Coordinates of C-alpha atoms in Angstrom, one line a residue:
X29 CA 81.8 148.2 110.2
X30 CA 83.4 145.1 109.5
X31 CA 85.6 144.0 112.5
X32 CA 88.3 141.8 110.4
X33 CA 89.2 145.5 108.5
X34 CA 91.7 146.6 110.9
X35 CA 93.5 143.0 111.4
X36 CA 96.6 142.7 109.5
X37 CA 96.6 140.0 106.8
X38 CA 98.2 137.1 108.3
X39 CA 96.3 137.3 111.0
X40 CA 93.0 137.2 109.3
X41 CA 94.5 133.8 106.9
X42 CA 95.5 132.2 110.3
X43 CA 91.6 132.9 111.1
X44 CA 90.0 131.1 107.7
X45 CA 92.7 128.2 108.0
X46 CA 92.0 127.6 111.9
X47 CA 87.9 127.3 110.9
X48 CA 86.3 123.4 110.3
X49 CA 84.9 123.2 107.7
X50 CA 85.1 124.7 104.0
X51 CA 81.4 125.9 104.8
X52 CA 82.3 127.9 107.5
X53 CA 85.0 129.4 105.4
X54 CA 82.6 130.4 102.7
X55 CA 79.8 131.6 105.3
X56 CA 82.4 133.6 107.1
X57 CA 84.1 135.5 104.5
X58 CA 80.7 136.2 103.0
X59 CA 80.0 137.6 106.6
X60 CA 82.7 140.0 106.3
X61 CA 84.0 141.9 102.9
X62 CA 87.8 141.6 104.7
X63 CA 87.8 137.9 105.3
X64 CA 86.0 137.9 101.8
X65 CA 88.7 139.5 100.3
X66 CA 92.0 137.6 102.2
X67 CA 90.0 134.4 100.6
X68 CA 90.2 135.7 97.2
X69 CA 93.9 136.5 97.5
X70 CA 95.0 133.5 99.6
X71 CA 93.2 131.1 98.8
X72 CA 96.4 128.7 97.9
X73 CA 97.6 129.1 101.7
X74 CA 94.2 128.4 103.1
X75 CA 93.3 125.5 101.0
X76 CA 96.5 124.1 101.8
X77 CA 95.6 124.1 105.0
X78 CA 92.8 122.1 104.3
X79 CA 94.3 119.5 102.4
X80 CA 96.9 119.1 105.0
X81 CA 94.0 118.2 107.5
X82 CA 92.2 115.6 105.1
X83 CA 95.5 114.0 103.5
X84 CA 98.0 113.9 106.1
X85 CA 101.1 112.0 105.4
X86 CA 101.0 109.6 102.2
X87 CA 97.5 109.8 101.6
X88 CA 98.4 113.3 100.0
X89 CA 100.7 111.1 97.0
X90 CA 97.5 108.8 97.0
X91 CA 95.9 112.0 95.3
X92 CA 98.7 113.3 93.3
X93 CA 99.1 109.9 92.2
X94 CA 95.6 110.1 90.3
X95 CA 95.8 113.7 89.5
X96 CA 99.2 113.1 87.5
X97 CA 98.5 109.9 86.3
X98 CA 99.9 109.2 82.7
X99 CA 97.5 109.6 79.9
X100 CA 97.1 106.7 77.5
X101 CA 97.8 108.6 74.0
X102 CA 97.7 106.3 71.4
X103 CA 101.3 105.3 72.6
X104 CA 102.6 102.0 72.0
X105 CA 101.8 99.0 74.9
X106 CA 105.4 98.7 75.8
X107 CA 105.8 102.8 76.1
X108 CA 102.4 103.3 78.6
X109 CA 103.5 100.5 80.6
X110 CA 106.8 101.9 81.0
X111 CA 105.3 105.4 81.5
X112 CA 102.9 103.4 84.3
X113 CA 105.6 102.1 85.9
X114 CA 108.3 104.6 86.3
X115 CA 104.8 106.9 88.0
X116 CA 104.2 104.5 90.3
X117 CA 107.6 103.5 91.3
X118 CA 108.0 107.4 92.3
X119 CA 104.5 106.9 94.3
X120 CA 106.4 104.2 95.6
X121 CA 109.1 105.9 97.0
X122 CA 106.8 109.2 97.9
X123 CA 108.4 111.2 95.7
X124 CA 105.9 112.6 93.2
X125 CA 105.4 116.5 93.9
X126 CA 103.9 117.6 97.2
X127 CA 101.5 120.9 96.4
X128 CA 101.2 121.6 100.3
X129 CA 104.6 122.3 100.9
X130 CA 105.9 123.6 97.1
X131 CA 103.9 126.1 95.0
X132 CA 101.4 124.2 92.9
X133 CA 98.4 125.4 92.7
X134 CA 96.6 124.1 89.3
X135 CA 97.4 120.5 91.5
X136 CA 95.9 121.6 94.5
X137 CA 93.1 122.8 92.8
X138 CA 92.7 119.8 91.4
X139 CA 93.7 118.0 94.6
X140 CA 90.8 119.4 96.6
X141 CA 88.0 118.6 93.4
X142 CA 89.2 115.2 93.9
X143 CA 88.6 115.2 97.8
X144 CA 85.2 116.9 97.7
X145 CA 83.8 114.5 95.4
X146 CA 85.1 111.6 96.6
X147 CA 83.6 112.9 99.9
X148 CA 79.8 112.2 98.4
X149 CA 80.8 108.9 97.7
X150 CA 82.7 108.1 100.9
X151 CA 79.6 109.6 102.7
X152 CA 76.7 107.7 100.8
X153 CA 79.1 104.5 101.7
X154 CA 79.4 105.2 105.2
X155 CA 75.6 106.4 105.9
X156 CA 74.5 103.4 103.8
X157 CA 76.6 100.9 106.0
X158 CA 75.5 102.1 108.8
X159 CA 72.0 102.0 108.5
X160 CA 69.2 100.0 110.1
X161 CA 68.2 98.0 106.7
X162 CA 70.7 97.5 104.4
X163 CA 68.7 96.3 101.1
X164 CA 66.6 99.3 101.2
X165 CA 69.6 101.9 102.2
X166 CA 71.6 100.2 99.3
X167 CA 68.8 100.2 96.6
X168 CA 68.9 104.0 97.0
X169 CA 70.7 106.5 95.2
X170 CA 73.0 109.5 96.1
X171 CA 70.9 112.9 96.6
X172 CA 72.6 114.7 93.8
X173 CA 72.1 112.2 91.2
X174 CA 70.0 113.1 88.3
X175 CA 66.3 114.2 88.5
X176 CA 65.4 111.5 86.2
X177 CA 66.1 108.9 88.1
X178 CA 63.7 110.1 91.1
X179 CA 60.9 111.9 89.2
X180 CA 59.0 108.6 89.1
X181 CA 59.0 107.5 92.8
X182 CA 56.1 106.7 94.6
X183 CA 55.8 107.3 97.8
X184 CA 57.6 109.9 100.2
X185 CA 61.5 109.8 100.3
X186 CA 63.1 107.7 103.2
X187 CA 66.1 109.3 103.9
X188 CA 68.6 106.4 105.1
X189 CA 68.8 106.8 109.3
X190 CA 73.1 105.9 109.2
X191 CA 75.6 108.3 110.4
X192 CA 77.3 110.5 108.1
X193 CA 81.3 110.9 107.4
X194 CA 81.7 113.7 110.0
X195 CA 80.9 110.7 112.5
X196 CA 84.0 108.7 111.6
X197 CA 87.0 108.6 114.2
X198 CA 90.2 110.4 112.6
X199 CA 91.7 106.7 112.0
X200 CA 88.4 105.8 110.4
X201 CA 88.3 108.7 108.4
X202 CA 92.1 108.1 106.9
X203 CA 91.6 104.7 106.4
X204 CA 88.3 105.1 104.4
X205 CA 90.0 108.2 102.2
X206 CA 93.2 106.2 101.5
X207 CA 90.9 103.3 100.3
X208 CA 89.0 105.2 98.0
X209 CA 91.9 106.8 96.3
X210 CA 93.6 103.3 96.1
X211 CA 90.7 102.5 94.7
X212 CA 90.8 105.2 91.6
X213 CA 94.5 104.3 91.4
X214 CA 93.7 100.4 90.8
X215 CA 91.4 101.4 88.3
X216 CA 93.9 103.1 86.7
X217 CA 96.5 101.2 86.6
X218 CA 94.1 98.1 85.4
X219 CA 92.2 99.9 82.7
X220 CA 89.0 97.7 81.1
X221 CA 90.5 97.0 77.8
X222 CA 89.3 94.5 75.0
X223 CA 91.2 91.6 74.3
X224 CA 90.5 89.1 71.5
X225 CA 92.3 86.5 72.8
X226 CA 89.5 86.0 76.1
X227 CA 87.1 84.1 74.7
X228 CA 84.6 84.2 77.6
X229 CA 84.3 86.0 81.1
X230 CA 86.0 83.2 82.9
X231 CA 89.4 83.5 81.4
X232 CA 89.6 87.3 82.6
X233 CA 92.1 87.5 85.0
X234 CA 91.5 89.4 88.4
X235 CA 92.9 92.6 89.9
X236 CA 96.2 91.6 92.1
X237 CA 94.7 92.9 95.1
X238 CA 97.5 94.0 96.8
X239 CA 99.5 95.2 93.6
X240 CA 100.1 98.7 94.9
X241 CA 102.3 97.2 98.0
X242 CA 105.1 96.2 94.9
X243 CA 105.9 99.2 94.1
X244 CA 106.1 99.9 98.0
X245 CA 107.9 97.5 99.0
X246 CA 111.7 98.2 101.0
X247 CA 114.2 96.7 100.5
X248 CA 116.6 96.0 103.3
X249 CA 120.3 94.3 104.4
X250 CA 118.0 92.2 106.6
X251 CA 115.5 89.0 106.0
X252 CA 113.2 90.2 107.3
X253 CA 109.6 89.3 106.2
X254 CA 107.4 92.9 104.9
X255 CA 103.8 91.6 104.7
X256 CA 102.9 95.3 104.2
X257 CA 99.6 96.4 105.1
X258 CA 97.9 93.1 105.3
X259 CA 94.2 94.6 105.0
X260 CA 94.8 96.8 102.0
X261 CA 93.4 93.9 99.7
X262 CA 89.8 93.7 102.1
X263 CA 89.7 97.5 102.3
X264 CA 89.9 97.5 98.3
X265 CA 87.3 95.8 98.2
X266 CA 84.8 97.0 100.3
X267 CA 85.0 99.8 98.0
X268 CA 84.9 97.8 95.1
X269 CA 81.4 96.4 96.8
X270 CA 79.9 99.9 97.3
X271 CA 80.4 100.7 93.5
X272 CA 78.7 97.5 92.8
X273 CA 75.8 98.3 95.0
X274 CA 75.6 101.7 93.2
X275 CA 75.4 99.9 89.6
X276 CA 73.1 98.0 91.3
X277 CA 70.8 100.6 92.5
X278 CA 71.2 102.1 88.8
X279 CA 69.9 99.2 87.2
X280 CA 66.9 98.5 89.6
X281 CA 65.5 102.4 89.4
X282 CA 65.8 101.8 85.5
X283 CA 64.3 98.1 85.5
X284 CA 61.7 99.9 88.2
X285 CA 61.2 103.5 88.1
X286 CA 58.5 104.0 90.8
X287 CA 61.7 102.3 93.1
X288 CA 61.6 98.9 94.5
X289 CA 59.3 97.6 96.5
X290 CA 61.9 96.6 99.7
X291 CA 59.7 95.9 103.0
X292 CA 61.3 95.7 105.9
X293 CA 60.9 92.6 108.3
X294 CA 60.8 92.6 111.8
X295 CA 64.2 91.9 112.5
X296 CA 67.1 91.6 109.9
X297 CA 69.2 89.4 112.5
X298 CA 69.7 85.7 111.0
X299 CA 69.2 84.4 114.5
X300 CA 65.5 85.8 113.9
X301 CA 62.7 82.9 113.2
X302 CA 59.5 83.5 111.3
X303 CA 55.9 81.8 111.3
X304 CA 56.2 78.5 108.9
X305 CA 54.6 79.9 106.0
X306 CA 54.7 81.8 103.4
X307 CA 57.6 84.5 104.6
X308 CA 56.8 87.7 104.7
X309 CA 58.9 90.5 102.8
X310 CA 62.9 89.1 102.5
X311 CA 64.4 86.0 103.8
X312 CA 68.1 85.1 105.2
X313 CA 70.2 86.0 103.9
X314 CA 68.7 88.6 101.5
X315 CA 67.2 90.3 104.5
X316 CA 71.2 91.2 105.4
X317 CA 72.1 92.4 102.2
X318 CA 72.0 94.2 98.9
X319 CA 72.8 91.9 96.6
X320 CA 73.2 93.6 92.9
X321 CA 73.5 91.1 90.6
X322 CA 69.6 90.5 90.9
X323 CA 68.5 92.3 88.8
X324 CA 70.3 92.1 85.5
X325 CA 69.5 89.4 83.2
X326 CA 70.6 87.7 79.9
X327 CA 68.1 86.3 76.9
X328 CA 71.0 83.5 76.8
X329 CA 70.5 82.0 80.3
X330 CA 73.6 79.5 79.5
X331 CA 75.4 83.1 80.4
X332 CA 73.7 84.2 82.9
X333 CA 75.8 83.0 86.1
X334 CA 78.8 84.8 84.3
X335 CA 76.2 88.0 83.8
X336 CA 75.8 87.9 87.5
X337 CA 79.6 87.5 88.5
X338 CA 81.4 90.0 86.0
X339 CA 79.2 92.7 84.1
X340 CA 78.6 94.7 87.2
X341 CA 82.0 93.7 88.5
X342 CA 83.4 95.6 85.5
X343 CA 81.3 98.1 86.0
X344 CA 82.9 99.1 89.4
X345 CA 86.3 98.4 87.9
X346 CA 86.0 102.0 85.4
X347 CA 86.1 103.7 88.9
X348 CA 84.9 106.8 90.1
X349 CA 85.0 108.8 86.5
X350 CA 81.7 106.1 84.6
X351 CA 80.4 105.9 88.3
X352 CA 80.2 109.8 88.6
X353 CA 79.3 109.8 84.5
X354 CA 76.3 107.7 84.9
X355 CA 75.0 108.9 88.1
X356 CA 74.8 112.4 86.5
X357 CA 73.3 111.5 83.1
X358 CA 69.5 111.7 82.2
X359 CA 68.0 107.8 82.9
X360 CA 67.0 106.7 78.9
X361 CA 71.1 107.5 78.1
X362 CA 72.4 105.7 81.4
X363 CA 70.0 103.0 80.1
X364 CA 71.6 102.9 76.5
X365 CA 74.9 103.4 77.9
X366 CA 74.4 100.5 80.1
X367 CA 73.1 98.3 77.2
X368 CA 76.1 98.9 74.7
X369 CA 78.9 98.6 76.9
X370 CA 77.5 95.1 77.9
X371 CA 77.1 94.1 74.4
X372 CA 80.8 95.6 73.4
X373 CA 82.0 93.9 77.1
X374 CA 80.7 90.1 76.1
X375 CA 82.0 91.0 72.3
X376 CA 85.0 91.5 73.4
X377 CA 86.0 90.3 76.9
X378 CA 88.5 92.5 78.5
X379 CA 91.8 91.0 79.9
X380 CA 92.1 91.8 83.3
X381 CA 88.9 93.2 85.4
X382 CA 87.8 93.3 89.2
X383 CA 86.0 90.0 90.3
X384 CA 84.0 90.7 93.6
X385 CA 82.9 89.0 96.5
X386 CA 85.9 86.9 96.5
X387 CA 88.4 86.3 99.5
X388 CA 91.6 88.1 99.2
X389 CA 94.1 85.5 100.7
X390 CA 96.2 86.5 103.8
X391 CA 100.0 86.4 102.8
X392 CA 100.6 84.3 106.2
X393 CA 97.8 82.8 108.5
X394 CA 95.5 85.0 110.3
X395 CA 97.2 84.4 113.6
X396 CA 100.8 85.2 111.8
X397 CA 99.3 88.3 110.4
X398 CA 98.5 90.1 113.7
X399 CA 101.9 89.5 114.7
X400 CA 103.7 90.4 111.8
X401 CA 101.7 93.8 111.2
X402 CA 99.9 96.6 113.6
X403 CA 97.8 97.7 110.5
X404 CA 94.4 97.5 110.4
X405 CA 91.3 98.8 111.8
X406 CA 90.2 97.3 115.6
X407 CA 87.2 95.4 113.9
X408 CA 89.4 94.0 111.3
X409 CA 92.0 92.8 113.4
X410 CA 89.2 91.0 115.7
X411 CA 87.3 89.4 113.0
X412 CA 89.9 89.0 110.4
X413 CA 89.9 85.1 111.7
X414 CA 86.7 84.4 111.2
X415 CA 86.1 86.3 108.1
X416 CA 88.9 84.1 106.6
X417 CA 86.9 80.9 107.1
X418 CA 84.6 81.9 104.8
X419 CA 86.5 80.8 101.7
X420 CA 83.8 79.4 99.4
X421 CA 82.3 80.6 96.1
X422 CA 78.9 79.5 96.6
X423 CA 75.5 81.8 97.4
X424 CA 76.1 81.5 100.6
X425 CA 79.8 82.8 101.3
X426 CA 79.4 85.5 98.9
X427 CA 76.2 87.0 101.1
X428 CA 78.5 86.9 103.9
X429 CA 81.1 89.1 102.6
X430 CA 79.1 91.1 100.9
X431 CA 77.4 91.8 104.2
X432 CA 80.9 92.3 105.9
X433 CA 82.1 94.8 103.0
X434 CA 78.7 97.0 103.1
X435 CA 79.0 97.9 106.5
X436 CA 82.2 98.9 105.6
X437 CA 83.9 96.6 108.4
X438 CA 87.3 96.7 107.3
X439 CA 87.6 100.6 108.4
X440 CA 85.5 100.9 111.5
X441 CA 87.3 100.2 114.8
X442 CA 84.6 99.0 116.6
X443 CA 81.0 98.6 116.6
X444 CA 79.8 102.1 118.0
X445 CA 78.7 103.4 114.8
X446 CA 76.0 100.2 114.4
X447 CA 74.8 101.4 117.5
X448 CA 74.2 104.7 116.4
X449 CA 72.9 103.8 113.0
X450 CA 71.4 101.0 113.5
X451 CA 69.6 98.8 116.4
X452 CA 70.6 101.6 119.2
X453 CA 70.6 98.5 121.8
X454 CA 74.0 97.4 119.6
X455 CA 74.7 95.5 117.0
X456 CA 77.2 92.6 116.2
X457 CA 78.3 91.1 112.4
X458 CA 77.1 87.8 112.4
X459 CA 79.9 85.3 112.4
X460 CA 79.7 82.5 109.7
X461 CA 78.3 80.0 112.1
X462 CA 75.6 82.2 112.5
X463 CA 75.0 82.5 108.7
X464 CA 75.2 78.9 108.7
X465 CA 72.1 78.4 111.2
X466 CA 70.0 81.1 110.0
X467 CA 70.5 79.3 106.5
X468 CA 69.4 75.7 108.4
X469 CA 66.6 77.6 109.8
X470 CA 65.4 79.1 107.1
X471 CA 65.6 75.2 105.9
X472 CA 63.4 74.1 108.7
X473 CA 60.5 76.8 108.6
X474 CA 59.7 77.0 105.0
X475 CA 61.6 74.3 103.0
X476 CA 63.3 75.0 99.8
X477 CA 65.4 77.8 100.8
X478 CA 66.3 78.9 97.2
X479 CA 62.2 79.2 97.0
X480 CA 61.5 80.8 99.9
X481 CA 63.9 83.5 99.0
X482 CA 61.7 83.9 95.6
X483 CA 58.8 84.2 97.3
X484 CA 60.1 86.5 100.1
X485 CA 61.7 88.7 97.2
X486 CA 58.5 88.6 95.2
X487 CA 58.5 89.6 91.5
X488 CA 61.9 90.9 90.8
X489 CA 62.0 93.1 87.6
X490 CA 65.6 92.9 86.0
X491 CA 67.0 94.6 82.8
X492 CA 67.5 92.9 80.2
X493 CA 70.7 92.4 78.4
X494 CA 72.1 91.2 75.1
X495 CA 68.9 92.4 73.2
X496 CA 70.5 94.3 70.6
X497 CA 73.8 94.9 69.0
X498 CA 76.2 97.7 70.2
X499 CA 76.4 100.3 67.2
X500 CA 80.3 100.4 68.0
X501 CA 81.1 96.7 67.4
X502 CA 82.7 97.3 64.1
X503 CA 86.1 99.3 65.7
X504 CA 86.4 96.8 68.0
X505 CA 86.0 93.8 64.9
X506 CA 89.2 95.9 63.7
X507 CA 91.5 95.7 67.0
X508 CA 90.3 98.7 68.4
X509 CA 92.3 98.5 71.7
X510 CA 89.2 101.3 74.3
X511 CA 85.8 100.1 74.8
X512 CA 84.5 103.1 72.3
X513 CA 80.7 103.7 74.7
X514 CA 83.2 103.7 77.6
X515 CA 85.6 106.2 76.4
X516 CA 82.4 108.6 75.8
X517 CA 81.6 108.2 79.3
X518 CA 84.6 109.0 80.5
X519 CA 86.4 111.4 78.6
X520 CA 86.3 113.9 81.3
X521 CA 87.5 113.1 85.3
X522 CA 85.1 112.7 88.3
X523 CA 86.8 115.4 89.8
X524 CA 86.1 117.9 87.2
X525 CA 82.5 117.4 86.5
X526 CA 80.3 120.2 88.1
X527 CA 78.0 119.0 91.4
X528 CA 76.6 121.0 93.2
X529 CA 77.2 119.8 96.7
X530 CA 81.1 120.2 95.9
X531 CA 81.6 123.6 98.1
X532 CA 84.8 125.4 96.6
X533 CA 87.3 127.1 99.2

């Protein structure tokens, strides 16, 4: 007899909203025919409940914002951006429709496909950046990506020893789901398009890292300064890293389908010293790091330091819909795919694209900044000041934030996770100094650094790039304004692709 039976029927939806987790919902009501049945008929209420839990506040118009985001079709420049515009400026003011508290249900639907999916990719980041060896945790890819990209590994799986997104603080949980979906919005409202008046990659412009805090900016009877939320910029691009290192990872399982050879050394701490020698496995600071741009390659080596600072870059920037797109494609397509759209990308260079590893500048001095603003996570606020002294564009600046953005710094609010993921004894980012010296040292013990880093990396296999033509150059000879291989990629939404890890209310 099914105990649930004789309960009336708000009592039993006050029982599948007060559970955890959308698993236990599923598991209970397929424990009990009555809870089975209230599910079926109130399933609006109860995943309202959820979503209330996971996007409290504004992070539920982060959502809607990408859900109801105006669809380019065909209309004039002038028109979309106006159309942009006038959609943003009501996500500005928090005014776009709220499916928690009014009846919408096709958007909540939609709502909660968006949140379980970006949940696979929040938790890959966050188990990733947490682990005990980053180059090897970062060279791997997402369980539920496709078969073909595995079927060829040698060697038994190491699953990745980081925590997982249940692990979080609710702060840290908030600030990592608002960043992602700020994310998706960037992308959207900085679409790759072609533009035949950028020559080459350099005269792409960047992303406006903090664009989003425009169009939420108050206006007041007072002068008084609104810096916003000063570490939206960092957080935006931590994620913009992670989609990097998943390109990445993409590109090395296809240059190297029995998976990269990645040994681990002794200690990954650039305070570490090795024999003099040869070095054995990676050196400082690729021992700290996944760095993605290794392994694609150009037949024109003139190009190839603007291969390694924009094609994955641009990558990233199609957001979660070509990430989602590729990871669940067979590998000889992705490979193709991956091919043409570089081809079509260094045809035609788009206008505006994502450039990583760059500093986001501070709109007042770091010092100013804590004062003017309580935003922030607790690890950002206390290394903000360092982190901001490492302004430079060379190899070795770059390593450093990159190292900073995937352990996901910017949202933690201390170190406990490290010490949980990674060394147990506890773990501390190395401050710039540090990178300095374990650069000096790696001077001192084996000489050329830039060599010793070959050597430690060993043969690197990369794909190569620009060896053919993209069949679709023609449209884009004529002024064709989409990348056409992109817009076959992505002509349906991350959050309506079928996965199977996506557990529906």
């Amino acid at each position: 007899m099914d105990p649930f039976n004789n309960l009336p029927s708000e009592l039993r939806v006050m029982i599948l909203c007060n559970l955890s987790t959308r698993i236990e919902v599923i598991s209970a009501s397929h424990a009990s025919p009555a809870l089975f049945q209230q599910r079926s008929q109130s399933r609006v209420a109860v995943l309202g409940s959820f979503i209330r839990e996971e996007l409290p506040g504004d992070i539920l118009q982060d959502a809607v914002s990408i859900i109801t985001f105006p669809k380019d079709n065909n209309f004039s420049s002038d028109k979309q951006h106006k159309l942009v515009h006038s959609h943003l400026t009501q996500w500005g003011q928090k005014a776009l429709p709220d499916p928690v508290n009014e009846y919408h249900p096709e958007l909540l639907f939609s709502i909660d496909a968006l949140v379980l999916r970006l949940n696979l990719f929040m938790g890959d980041y966050i188990n990733k950046a947490t682990s005990s060896y980053l180059p090897r945790a970062y060279a791997s890819l997402p369980d539920w990506s496709h078969a073909s990209f595995s079927e060829h590994l040698k060697g038994p799986y190491e699953p990745n020893n980081g925590v997982s997104l249940q692990d979080l603080h609710t702060g840290e949980r908030l600030r990592l789901t608002q960043a992602f979906l700020q994310y998706e919005l960037m992308c959207k409202l900085n679409p790759l398009r072609p533009s035949a008046l950028v020559k080459e990659w350099r005269e792409t412009k960047d992303w406006v890292w903090d664009e989003l805090g425009n169009y939420e900016a108050i206006e007041t009877d007072f002068n008084i300064l609104d810096i916003g939320n000063p570490s939206r910029p960092e957080m935006l691009q931590c994620v913009h890293e992670y989609l990097r290192t998943l390109y990445g990872a993409i590109i090395a399982r296809i240059a190297t389908p029995e998976g990269a050879d990645i040994k681990c050394p002794a200690s990954s701490s650039p305070a570490t010293s090795q024999r003099p020698g040869h070095p054995q496995g990676l050196v400082f600071p690729d021992n700290l790091q996944f760095n993605p741009d290794l392994y694609v390659e150009d037949v024109d080596t003139r190009s190839f330091f603007g291969i390694r600072h924009s094609y994955i870059d641009r990558l990233a920037g199609c957001g979660f819909d070509l990430a989602t797109s590729l990871l669940t494609s067979d590998m000889p397509s992705c490979s193709r795919f991956l091919e043409c759209f570089y081809d079509e990308t260094t045809f035609e260079h788009p206008s505006r694209a994502p450039f990583g590893c760059r500093l986001s500048r501070l709109r007042e001095y770091p010092e100013a900044t804590l004062l003017l603003s309580d935003c922030g996570s607790g690890m950002w606020r206390r290394l903000m000041s360092g982190f901001h002294t490492s302004w430079g564009d060379n190899f070795l600046d770059q390593a450093f934030r990159r190292m900073y953005r995937q352990h996901a710094w910017a949202f933690f609010d201390d170190e406990g996770l490290y010490y949980e993921g990674l060394y147990r004894e506890g773990y501390e980012l190395p401050t710039i100094e540090e990178f300095v010296k374990g650069e000096l040292r790696l001077r001192a013990e084996h000489g050329d650094p830039t060599a010793a880093r070959e050597r430690g990396r060993g043969q690197v296999k990369t794909m190569q790039m620009g060896m053919f033509d993209s069949p679709n150059r023609k449209p884009l000879d004529k002024g064709m304004k989409h990348y056409p291989t992109l817009m076959g990629k992505v002509d349906v939404a991350f959050w309506r692709r079928d996965l199977v890890d996506c557990p529906r209310v």
